[in-house]
XYZ file of C-alpha atoms in Angstrom:
772
model
C 125.590 71.400 115.879
C 123.986 74.161 113.793
C 126.258 76.274 116.395
C 129.054 74.989 115.023
C 127.843 75.135 111.090
C 127.172 78.663 111.751
C 130.012 79.942 113.186
C 132.215 78.204 110.378
C 129.943 80.158 107.218
C 130.836 83.775 109.376
C 134.461 82.174 109.428
C 134.066 81.719 105.406
C 132.690 85.012 104.994
C 134.944 86.952 107.499
C 136.557 90.592 106.278
C 139.554 91.902 107.774
C 138.094 93.730 111.017
C 140.136 97.129 110.135
C 138.452 97.546 107.101
C 134.983 97.039 109.366
C 135.601 100.140 111.743
C 137.499 102.182 108.603
C 134.060 101.333 106.868
C 131.636 102.386 109.763
C 133.839 104.808 110.881
C 133.457 106.650 107.993
C 129.457 105.689 107.580
C 128.836 107.271 110.745
C 130.996 110.678 109.735
C 129.640 110.961 106.120
C 125.782 110.446 107.773
C 126.139 113.262 110.012
C 127.781 115.538 107.192
C 125.055 114.430 104.989
C 122.857 115.318 107.434
C 124.749 118.356 108.407
C 124.498 119.936 104.283
C 121.301 118.857 103.764
C 119.212 120.971 106.774
C 122.003 123.959 105.490
C 120.774 123.636 102.148
C 117.082 123.117 103.285
C 116.873 126.322 105.137
C 118.986 128.004 102.853
C 116.428 127.628 100.375
C 113.237 128.063 101.882
C 114.942 132.201 103.563
C 115.506 132.373 99.497
C 112.275 131.589 99.298
C 110.519 133.795 102.104
C 112.533 136.220 100.706
C 111.223 136.580 97.181
C 107.485 135.705 97.988
C 107.810 138.729 100.953
C 108.827 141.139 97.831
C 106.625 139.951 95.278
C 103.774 140.175 97.475
C 104.548 143.962 97.881
C 105.694 144.308 94.553
C 102.135 142.483 92.737
C 100.299 144.096 95.917
C 101.467 147.710 95.643
C 100.735 147.343 91.248
C 97.153 145.875 92.504
C 96.524 148.788 94.328
C 98.077 151.221 91.546
C 95.861 149.222 89.175
C 92.926 149.986 91.421
C 93.168 153.517 92.195
C 94.077 154.101 88.804
C 90.443 152.659 88.213
C 88.973 154.456 91.117
C 89.633 157.427 89.197
C 87.230 157.174 86.318
C 84.997 155.526 88.356
C 84.761 158.555 90.310
C 84.745 160.972 87.210
C 81.445 158.787 85.652
C 79.754 158.720 89.325
C 79.844 162.963 89.144
C 78.886 163.202 85.660
C 75.964 160.328 86.099
C 74.922 162.482 89.273
C 73.877 165.924 87.041
C 70.090 166.131 87.086
C 69.933 165.111 83.776
C 66.262 165.311 82.245
C 65.607 168.602 83.743
C 65.374 172.073 82.349
C 68.634 173.747 81.291
C 70.452 169.750 81.667
C 69.531 168.251 77.834
C 71.868 167.007 75.258
C 73.825 169.631 74.893
C 74.779 170.513 78.055
C 75.402 166.521 78.190
C 77.902 166.356 75.364
C 79.781 168.927 76.997
C 80.114 167.423 80.375
C 81.332 164.611 78.966
C 83.881 166.457 77.059
C 84.956 168.656 80.452
C 84.981 164.365 82.004
C 87.398 163.057 78.901
C 89.477 166.563 79.643
C 89.647 165.445 83.376
C 90.462 161.876 83.266
C 92.234 161.198 79.793
C 91.920 157.456 80.475
C 88.100 157.947 79.265
C 88.324 157.508 75.328
C 84.349 157.195 74.954
C 81.047 158.003 76.700
C 77.784 156.503 75.621
C 74.682 157.339 76.618
C 71.931 154.152 76.531
C 68.391 153.738 77.336
C 67.584 150.626 79.345
C 67.324 148.550 76.074
C 70.436 149.066 75.257
C 69.772 151.440 72.343
C 72.442 154.416 71.857
C 70.998 158.210 72.392
C 73.943 160.303 72.514
C 77.482 159.100 71.747
C 80.921 160.658 72.424
C 84.608 160.263 71.547
C 88.242 161.575 71.398
C 88.347 160.254 67.745
C 85.345 159.194 66.085
C 82.125 161.688 65.290
C 80.036 162.854 67.799
C 76.295 160.355 67.138
C 72.835 161.637 69.201
C 70.052 159.250 69.297
C 71.569 156.321 66.865
C 69.616 153.309 68.207
C 72.552 151.714 67.547
C 72.419 148.528 70.229
C 75.192 148.501 72.499
C 78.208 146.226 71.933
C 77.852 144.686 75.603
C 74.336 144.537 76.324
C 74.147 143.305 80.014
C 76.217 146.196 80.781
C 72.588 148.512 79.906
C 70.980 146.273 82.282
C 71.400 147.740 85.406
C 70.096 149.744 88.299
C 70.587 152.695 91.066
C 71.004 150.087 93.250
C 74.108 149.106 90.995
C 76.094 151.608 91.079
C 79.323 151.230 88.775
C 79.083 148.027 87.061
C 82.395 146.972 84.993
C 82.417 145.015 81.482
C 84.321 142.302 79.913
C 88.351 143.602 78.752
C 89.216 144.402 74.951
C 91.624 144.987 72.247
C 91.226 148.505 70.380
C 93.409 148.816 67.432
C 94.483 144.738 67.833
C 97.130 146.244 70.898
C 95.602 148.472 73.373
C 94.002 147.184 76.171
C 90.405 148.752 77.088
C 87.601 148.260 79.832
C 84.045 149.517 79.904
C 82.356 151.374 83.040
C 78.741 151.749 83.196
C 75.973 153.217 85.870
C 72.670 154.794 86.420
C 72.273 158.421 85.976
C 68.013 158.016 87.220
C 66.989 157.266 83.734
C 69.374 156.117 81.645
C 72.805 154.432 81.603
C 76.061 155.733 81.046
C 78.868 154.085 79.444
C 82.338 154.882 79.798
C 85.297 153.244 77.378
C 88.828 153.405 79.193
C 91.847 152.983 77.656
C 94.425 150.608 80.019
C 97.474 150.833 78.579
C 98.801 152.625 82.116
C 99.057 148.587 83.186
C 102.002 147.561 80.304
C 103.661 150.770 82.896
C 102.783 149.340 86.025
C 104.443 145.600 84.922
C 106.901 147.049 83.100
C 108.080 149.178 86.662
C 107.862 145.581 88.588
C 111.039 143.550 88.685
C 112.112 141.316 91.642
C 115.134 140.153 90.322
C 117.142 140.028 86.712
C 114.563 138.077 85.546
C 111.642 138.141 87.668
C 108.121 139.823 85.972
C 105.307 140.730 86.203
C 101.834 140.441 83.813
C 98.554 141.179 84.285
C 94.943 138.666 83.961
C 91.190 139.445 83.581
C 88.361 137.937 85.467
C 88.011 135.826 82.172
C 91.894 134.663 82.203
C 92.845 136.734 79.304
C 96.507 138.075 79.722
C 96.197 141.782 79.333
C 99.116 143.403 80.238
C 102.600 141.642 80.043
C 106.400 143.425 79.876
C 107.047 141.877 76.716
C 104.728 143.044 74.441
C 105.149 140.432 71.971
C 103.290 138.308 74.799
C 100.252 140.771 75.183
C 99.229 140.999 71.402
C 98.757 137.137 71.773
C 96.055 137.788 73.606
C 96.984 134.735 75.426
C 94.164 132.676 77.342
C 95.501 131.683 81.186
C 91.915 130.101 82.103
C 93.524 126.898 82.242
C 96.787 127.807 83.677
C 97.622 126.701 86.682
C 98.310 130.325 88.577
C 94.968 131.706 87.472
C 93.013 128.470 88.991
C 94.377 128.574 92.534
C 94.102 132.484 92.602
C 90.638 132.401 91.450
C 89.476 129.583 94.307
C 90.754 131.866 96.631
C 87.725 134.783 98.370
C 88.015 138.102 95.956
C 87.815 139.855 99.113
C 91.483 138.418 99.778
C 94.052 141.009 98.716
C 97.329 138.661 98.659
C 96.000 135.459 96.755
C 98.846 132.969 97.357
C 103.086 133.819 97.721
C 105.379 131.576 96.240
C 103.827 128.224 93.942
C 105.966 126.661 92.497
C 104.755 126.569 88.827
C 106.698 126.900 84.848
C 106.148 130.045 82.651
C 104.494 130.084 79.427
C 108.025 129.061 78.236
C 107.828 126.071 80.096
C 111.048 126.636 82.428
C 110.359 126.787 86.587
C 109.572 130.184 88.234
C 107.998 131.145 91.461
C 104.959 133.159 91.193
C 102.638 134.979 93.683
C 99.702 136.180 92.906
C 97.800 139.609 94.789
C 94.026 140.773 93.508
C 92.971 144.383 92.091
C 90.585 145.616 94.388
C 87.094 145.568 92.625
C 87.835 144.381 89.392
C 88.627 140.115 89.587
C 91.955 141.076 87.823
C 95.127 139.115 89.357
C 98.649 140.601 88.930
C 101.130 137.945 88.947
C 104.828 138.109 90.007
C 106.830 135.371 88.529
C 110.824 134.710 89.023
C 112.669 131.913 87.568
C 113.718 129.215 89.985
C 117.074 128.811 89.313
C 117.823 132.680 90.720
C 116.113 131.090 94.038
C 118.614 128.351 94.412
C 121.417 130.261 94.041
C 122.320 130.386 97.290
C 121.540 126.706 97.754
C 123.934 125.251 95.727
C 126.827 127.257 97.039
C 125.894 125.661 99.788
C 125.780 122.594 97.912
C 129.144 122.683 96.545
C 130.282 124.109 100.624
C 128.799 120.844 102.207
C 130.778 118.462 99.410
C 134.018 119.767 99.777
C 133.288 118.944 103.737
C 131.819 115.414 102.927
C 135.264 114.337 101.029
C 137.271 115.829 103.435
C 135.587 114.252 106.533
C 135.880 110.604 104.522
C 139.434 110.308 104.319
C 140.168 111.586 107.705
C 137.333 108.689 109.092
C 139.167 105.935 107.182
C 142.366 106.988 108.671
C 141.277 106.914 111.789
C 139.080 103.778 111.079
C 141.867 101.765 110.234
C 144.006 102.739 113.015
C 141.917 102.040 115.580
C 141.122 99.087 113.846
C 144.428 97.506 114.023
C 144.345 98.400 118.309
C 140.556 96.564 118.465
C 141.031 93.250 116.193
C 143.595 91.249 117.772
C 141.778 90.672 121.092
C 138.356 90.538 119.498
C 140.245 87.403 117.353
C 141.459 85.654 119.913
C 137.578 85.551 121.486
C 136.131 84.452 118.454
C 138.395 81.576 118.203
C 137.874 81.000 121.582
C 134.191 80.902 120.587
C 134.558 78.649 117.824
C 136.545 76.256 120.066
C 133.481 76.394 122.603
C 130.916 75.797 119.405
C 133.152 72.549 118.142
C 132.413 71.120 121.629
C 135.315 71.925 123.909
C 134.652 73.531 127.042
C 137.510 73.432 128.517
C 139.956 75.420 126.471
C 139.672 79.018 128.609
C 140.507 82.203 126.781
C 143.994 83.485 127.311
C 144.305 87.278 127.343
C 145.704 89.062 129.739
C 144.956 92.513 129.461
C 144.353 95.326 132.197
C 141.536 97.032 130.027
C 137.657 96.184 129.785
C 138.844 94.043 126.788
C 140.810 91.851 129.938
C 137.815 91.849 131.971
C 135.872 90.391 129.302
C 138.306 87.924 128.499
C 137.674 87.084 132.515
C 133.827 87.820 131.930
C 134.313 84.970 129.222
C 136.375 82.283 131.271
C 133.490 82.422 134.237
C 130.274 82.183 131.641
C 132.448 79.085 130.159
C 132.680 77.557 133.399
C 128.535 77.986 134.086
C 128.132 76.425 130.833
C 130.026 73.870 131.885
C 127.551 73.133 135.321
C 124.754 74.033 132.879
C 125.099 71.593 130.055
C 125.790 68.850 132.783
C 121.568 69.419 134.513
C 120.525 69.931 130.453
C 119.548 66.562 129.989
C 118.029 65.729 132.924
C 115.541 69.014 132.454
C 115.001 68.709 128.716
C 113.513 65.221 129.636
C 111.216 66.669 132.513
C 110.291 69.457 130.317
C 109.422 66.924 127.672
C 106.806 65.125 129.534
C 105.416 68.361 130.269
C 104.853 69.845 127.009
C 103.813 66.033 126.508
C 100.815 66.337 128.835
C 99.849 70.084 128.016
C 99.831 69.470 124.324
C 97.511 65.942 125.079
C 94.977 68.727 127.355
C 95.069 71.630 124.853
C 94.012 69.580 121.875
C 91.213 68.187 123.808
C 90.461 71.519 124.830
C 90.642 72.341 121.301
C 87.942 69.790 120.412
C 85.460 71.234 122.844
C 85.720 74.656 121.570
C 85.414 73.213 117.863
C 82.695 71.519 119.049
C 80.750 74.494 120.704
C 82.069 77.053 117.383
C 79.494 74.226 115.710
C 76.936 74.445 117.470
C 77.340 77.590 117.695
C 77.303 78.354 113.674
C 73.847 76.144 113.243
C 72.287 78.589 116.054
C 73.488 81.636 114.028
C 72.230 79.212 110.828
C 69.032 79.066 112.033
C 68.702 82.347 113.483
C 69.081 83.520 110.051
C 66.846 81.311 108.826
C 64.068 82.583 111.310
C 64.412 86.012 110.961
C 64.502 85.670 107.336
C 61.026 83.524 107.079
C 59.779 86.073 110.278
C 60.750 89.334 107.898
C 58.773 87.954 104.869
C 55.531 86.375 106.285
C 55.710 89.640 109.107
C 56.016 92.269 106.194
C 53.182 90.841 103.716
C 50.337 90.802 106.431
C 51.726 94.230 108.037
C 51.212 95.793 104.237
C 47.493 94.454 104.204
C 46.811 96.437 106.792
C 48.420 99.078 105.715
C 46.916 99.740 102.487
C 43.252 98.412 103.609
C 43.511 101.208 106.397
C 44.239 103.687 103.476
C 41.736 102.491 101.860
C 38.951 102.574 104.647
C 40.559 105.946 106.151
C 39.355 107.707 102.359
C 35.761 106.146 102.415
C 35.201 106.911 105.785
C 32.979 109.869 106.421
C 32.282 110.154 109.995
C 34.429 111.974 112.501
C 34.273 109.370 115.062
C 34.944 106.193 112.185
C 38.209 108.306 111.154
C 39.653 109.005 114.775
C 39.157 105.170 115.173
C 40.756 104.482 112.355
C 43.558 106.751 112.876
C 44.086 104.594 116.379
C 44.078 101.648 114.078
C 46.746 103.367 112.334
C 48.568 104.301 115.188
C 48.502 100.922 116.568
C 49.331 98.972 113.985
C 52.835 101.255 113.735
C 53.513 100.620 117.149
C 53.666 97.221 116.133
C 55.744 97.630 112.857
C 57.968 99.501 115.185
C 58.278 96.037 118.043
C 59.061 93.294 114.972
C 60.914 95.925 112.937
C 63.517 96.617 115.766
C 63.846 92.434 115.914
C 64.757 92.117 112.262
C 66.588 95.827 111.275
C 69.196 94.711 114.485
C 69.653 91.814 112.741
C 70.359 93.368 109.123
C 72.216 96.786 110.393
C 74.523 93.723 112.305
C 75.459 92.306 108.959
C 75.724 95.136 107.155
C 72.712 94.465 104.916
C 71.095 97.568 105.285
C 72.887 99.972 102.454
C 71.813 104.224 102.966
C 70.181 105.475 99.705
C 71.102 109.089 100.294
C 68.741 111.764 99.276
C 67.450 115.178 100.491
C 65.107 114.459 102.560
C 62.322 117.243 103.852
C 62.735 117.186 107.565
C 59.717 119.040 108.306
C 57.821 116.951 106.696
C 59.657 114.053 108.759
C 59.116 115.395 112.052
C 55.253 115.578 111.211
C 55.336 111.994 110.659
C 57.002 111.112 113.820
C 53.926 113.403 115.348
C 51.223 111.592 113.592
C 52.758 108.383 114.517
C 53.119 109.261 118.624
C 51.284 111.435 119.443
C 48.396 109.396 120.055
C 51.141 107.007 122.340
C 51.786 110.186 124.100
C 48.551 111.001 125.152
C 47.885 107.614 126.175
C 49.915 107.829 128.589
C 49.207 112.205 129.973
C 52.546 113.037 128.463
C 52.568 116.284 125.857
C 54.282 115.537 122.628
C 55.869 118.594 121.633
C 57.443 119.299 117.579
C 58.938 122.329 115.985
C 58.680 122.692 112.816
C 62.197 122.580 110.887
C 61.488 123.741 107.139
C 65.235 122.524 105.829
C 66.507 119.611 103.671
C 69.046 117.206 104.672
C 71.016 114.411 103.114
C 70.212 111.459 103.991
C 68.093 107.938 103.584
C 64.419 109.065 104.515
C 63.545 105.236 105.628
C 66.440 104.872 107.530
C 66.475 108.817 109.312
C 62.542 108.259 110.044
C 63.695 105.169 112.108
C 66.614 107.604 114.308
C 64.106 109.853 115.199
C 60.944 107.506 115.833
C 63.522 105.491 118.314
C 64.450 108.257 119.776
C 60.728 109.412 120.434
C 59.786 106.080 121.470
C 62.548 105.536 123.738
C 61.753 109.285 125.605
C 57.972 108.289 125.767
C 59.005 104.974 126.655
C 60.699 106.609 129.902
C 59.110 109.534 130.988
C 55.992 109.308 133.777
C 55.044 112.948 133.545
C 56.101 115.904 131.752
C 56.640 115.751 127.679
C 58.670 115.152 124.635
C 60.078 118.033 122.687
C 61.271 117.355 119.567
C 63.321 120.648 117.520
C 66.308 120.987 115.914
C 69.548 123.978 116.636
C 71.233 124.682 113.378
C 74.737 124.968 113.217
C 75.854 126.344 110.186
C 76.252 123.768 107.524
C 74.471 121.296 109.431
C 71.479 121.015 112.379
C 71.374 119.221 115.131
C 67.702 117.124 115.643
C 66.857 117.015 119.130
C 64.802 114.788 121.320
C 63.794 116.258 124.448
C 62.453 114.299 127.480
C 61.653 114.673 131.123
C 62.363 111.298 132.319
C 64.475 109.642 134.907
C 67.515 110.313 133.437
C 70.491 108.091 132.727
C 73.348 107.534 135.222
C 77.010 108.620 133.837
C 77.976 104.872 134.551
C 75.372 103.964 131.463
C 76.154 106.561 129.277
C 77.310 103.817 126.429
C 75.899 100.626 127.355
C 72.721 101.889 126.538
C 73.268 101.837 123.227
C 74.075 98.122 123.166
C 71.028 95.432 122.175
C 69.224 94.113 124.871
C 70.169 96.498 127.740
C 67.801 98.333 129.403
C 67.700 100.155 132.464
C 65.775 99.594 135.750
C 63.282 101.949 136.003
C 60.686 102.403 137.664
C 57.717 101.476 136.542
C 56.123 98.720 134.435
C 57.832 96.148 132.030
C 56.141 98.006 128.949
C 58.300 101.045 129.858
C 61.997 99.029 130.037
C 60.992 97.766 126.413
C 63.052 95.199 124.195
C 66.390 97.569 124.425
C 67.213 97.501 120.633
C 65.531 101.090 120.086
C 69.304 102.974 120.621
C 71.546 100.452 119.250
C 70.006 100.499 116.125
C 69.835 104.529 116.234
C 73.599 104.228 116.619
C 73.707 101.473 113.593
C 72.032 103.913 111.419
C 73.056 107.474 112.742
C 76.937 105.308 112.405
C 75.572 104.494 108.250
C 74.654 107.417 107.831
C 77.655 109.128 109.144
C 75.850 110.944 111.563
C 76.689 112.241 114.934
C 75.143 110.969 117.740
C 75.487 112.834 121.412
C 73.277 112.375 124.764
C 73.440 114.194 127.832
C 71.726 113.998 130.630
C 71.010 115.178 134.366
C 69.634 112.459 136.799
C 66.089 112.972 138.297
C 65.950 116.226 135.736
C 65.826 113.758 132.056
C 68.197 113.451 128.815
C 68.302 114.777 125.730
C 69.751 113.505 122.724
C 71.032 114.907 119.264
C 71.745 113.831 115.953
C 73.973 116.053 113.435
C 72.261 116.466 109.904
C 74.608 117.708 107.067
C 72.022 120.292 105.728
C 71.017 120.321 101.873
C 69.131 123.553 101.402
C 65.603 124.988 101.937
C 62.732 123.422 102.144
C 60.133 125.309 99.520
C 57.129 123.896 101.530
C 55.388 122.375 103.432
C 54.306 119.178 102.282
C 50.260 118.605 102.348
C 48.669 115.793 104.348
C 46.975 112.764 102.664
C 43.853 114.152 103.468
C 43.502 117.660 101.893
C 40.896 118.358 99.960
C 42.443 120.632 97.253
C 44.756 118.447 96.290
C 43.478 116.807 92.930
C 44.329 113.032 92.583
C 47.617 111.887 92.538
C 46.853 109.386 89.983
C 43.883 110.684 88.101
C 43.411 109.100 84.919
C 47.101 106.760 84.634
C 46.956 103.060 83.142
C 48.210 100.970 85.912
C 49.021 97.273 85.833
C 49.087 95.245 89.633
C 50.694 92.027 89.977
C 50.382 90.475 93.048
C 49.685 86.773 94.261
C 48.424 87.777 97.489
C 44.601 88.252 97.093
C 43.988 90.747 99.602
C 46.970 93.099 98.814
C 46.046 93.060 95.039
C 42.668 94.159 95.882
C 43.675 96.696 99.097
C 45.948 98.112 96.335
C 43.164 97.877 92.895
C 40.492 99.559 95.386
C 43.201 102.413 96.126
C 44.186 103.099 93.196
C 40.190 103.314 91.655
C 39.424 106.053 94.368
C 42.085 108.204 92.811
C 40.066 107.542 89.123
C 42.559 105.259 87.837
C 42.122 102.882 85.102
C 43.205 99.464 86.739
C 44.224 95.762 85.321
C 45.795 93.130 88.110
C 46.775 89.598 88.212
C 48.502 86.934 90.140
C 50.645 86.262 87.395
C 52.984 87.323 84.639
C 50.728 84.976 82.232
C 47.339 85.813 83.583
C 48.295 90.100 83.499
C 49.466 89.766 79.619
C 45.989 87.962 78.695
C 43.875 90.654 80.141
C 46.291 93.096 78.957
C 45.066 91.681 75.569
C 41.418 93.413 76.085
C 43.068 96.359 75.869
C 44.656 98.666 73.577
C 46.235 101.477 75.390
C 49.642 100.737 76.352
C 50.239 100.641 80.690
C 51.632 104.031 82.386
C 52.998 101.872 85.255
C 54.161 98.668 86.224
C 53.281 97.649 89.947
C 54.686 94.221 90.971
C 55.791 92.164 93.767
C 59.138 90.607 93.996
C 58.238 86.888 94.591
C 54.872 85.804 92.417
C 55.286 81.947 93.667
C 56.367 79.320 91.134
C 60.136 80.710 91.276
C 59.050 83.297 88.849
C 59.743 86.916 89.976
C 58.467 90.546 89.379
C 61.549 91.405 87.348
C 60.274 88.739 85.070
C 57.158 90.708 84.612
C 58.766 93.895 83.875
C 60.358 92.347 81.416
C 58.349 90.612 79.579
C 56.080 93.596 79.944
C 58.483 96.323 78.119
C 59.108 92.931 75.415
C 55.789 93.008 75.020
C 54.681 96.750 74.035
C 58.676 97.972 73.373
C 58.503 100.321 75.649
C 60.281 101.496 78.540
C 57.358 101.032 80.569
C 57.533 103.149 84.332
C 58.270 100.229 87.051
C 58.092 99.848 90.948
C 58.452 96.899 92.622
C 57.442 96.395 96.509
C 58.307 93.389 98.264
C 58.547 92.210 101.708
C 61.648 90.546 100.751
C 65.010 92.553 102.563
C 67.892 91.250 100.871
C 70.759 93.156 99.895
C 70.868 91.895 96.388
C 67.353 93.172 95.225
C 68.520 97.515 95.009
C 71.618 96.810 92.368
C 68.557 94.595 90.089
C 66.163 97.160 90.118
C 68.677 100.210 89.826
C 69.941 97.810 86.746
C 66.335 97.651 85.244
C 65.284 101.518 86.034
C 62.512 100.400 88.417
C 61.745 101.487 92.196
C 62.424 99.519 94.992
C 60.076 99.425 97.985
C 59.717 97.252 100.986
C 56.614 96.791 102.660
C 55.130 97.298 105.020
C 54.249 100.981 103.536
C 51.367 103.236 104.234
C 49.124 103.824 101.575
C 49.437 107.495 101.181
C 53.732 107.065 100.445
C 53.174 104.439 97.857
C 50.586 106.515 95.827
C 53.371 109.420 96.396
C 56.087 106.735 94.956
C 54.011 105.295 91.978
C 53.519 109.500 91.048
C 57.189 109.875 91.178
C 57.639 107.084 89.191
C 56.054 108.229 86.188
C 56.771 110.618 83.740
C 54.741 113.840 83.751
C 51.732 114.048 81.278
C 53.551 116.348 79.406
C 57.021 113.960 78.979
C 59.257 116.174 80.531
């Protein structure tokens, strides 16, 4: 029924076949002609543009060489005069003046010569036009020319115009005791650009290093002293290396009057000047317009021929096709007993016979269609019931998985906060304890405790961080990281574990700054070192860097059992562990390398692993270099460094009494004045006893009773009507905290954090004592 309606609609909108065939043949012909014409126009334009570029480039480079040779002759004369033994007997002021006159005769471009001392005071002046001056002590007009030494050679000054129209340049050189400055007439530049033409309308002009137009065939443009520093050709030329002679070719841009032109530029060696050649784009496109007119003529002729041929061909083909269409319309109406009566010996006749065979088979198929439809309907109904049951089962399983995932998320959030709090307390108390211990044995014991705490932090940190990385909750804070300092921290943390296993841990110094997030980068390196120590039975672990241009490759080598090729990708999956010989401790949790890969991906670092079974492995991370480290960081026990925060007034707000007291003890050891409280109300009450305004607020985020550290910062700042520096230390790892801290101008740190790092963060948050 639907097929019959469709055919009826098509019959109502039927167009004569002759018109359709004519349009089809014409369209194909026209498309071919358009493609041919477009390609001919394109290649004609490209060939014309290439010829123009080659001519412009040759002329521009020739002009640049001519100008460079012109300036070189002046420099040679100036250099020869500077090499005279001035100041010795027989080479006094009179002799110097004679040499200057001789130089102005030999090199006509030199119009004035000066001798100035190193402070820029004039000692001698000779000129072709003005009277000579001796020891006038006048300050030279370009003082920077007087600040050169023996190694500077010839230095060029700025381009300027004498009498408003003559382009002029000053050159300076050191003669052993004073500076000789020559004033050079550059009117030759106008002659050079006047001779240069690539076509009737083409021209050349010269621009100095500051974008000032110093030579142009049209004198009015040169007299206008046009500043072209913002023009597209000048910006493009300045973006190329100064050592390149041909700066660019074939740039499509606009001239001074806004007309489209094609421009080529060449550098004048040793000056910073640029020679520009330009030609109107209309001249370049003349061959293209000629090609276009020929193509249009061919297209019109071909279109007319295609219409005539299409109509004739359509009349021959239309009759049998219409008969076939009428037969299909009859079949669509339900009449399967009306064969197509068309007797021809060509392909149309074969089509008619095939159509009649199809009609016969269609009658047979139609007879069995109803039974097959009934059978298929029953099968589909049964399959639908099965799929419905499976869908209900999948929905139930999905709900269970969602509930389990939500429970895991709640557990990780609670574990993150509850575990980080005591870890932070332990880290602070250890820092205070280490500062108070005098016995080397006691300090060694404290160091071992610190190492164990770091190991414990690493274990539960891996479990918590892998979930945050997968959820996208970790955002990188990119800054300059001292790689040498970071490697020393890694050595301090992991050296005891290596010694305990009878291994050697060697860390090569690397005095570089790299772009990255310090905590994430420390996590990457720490996990790689921990993994190497865990799987290495004998030998040792080496951590070093290789400079690769603008990047550095941080590598961790080990002499462990190596990794088989089939495991090279699987080792970065979470909870994957290779069955290596040894205890379960050696096997680890299978999260370290997974965290390394995810952290490297967040920072955009390339991670690579190479390994030989039985020989060992090397993991490489490529880091972008930000510069050289100015000086190595001193350790926390450096005796010569004064306390970081001596004399500062610091407010501590933390509802955990252990954390608060540990931090108070540490700050008092730093000679700080400290006020500590468990809530905002308590600290405001305590501060009523103090006339001095606090220098820094250090607060926990979660303070109980629905209060938080941001409220403390806001109320204290409002109380003192001053933007007091603030630091928030929290065990909460929600991603929303960082934007809030940034909005209120407070620094955010996550527990646990070592005492020395916390003190350094406080120092960094405070303004300098002089108020800078």
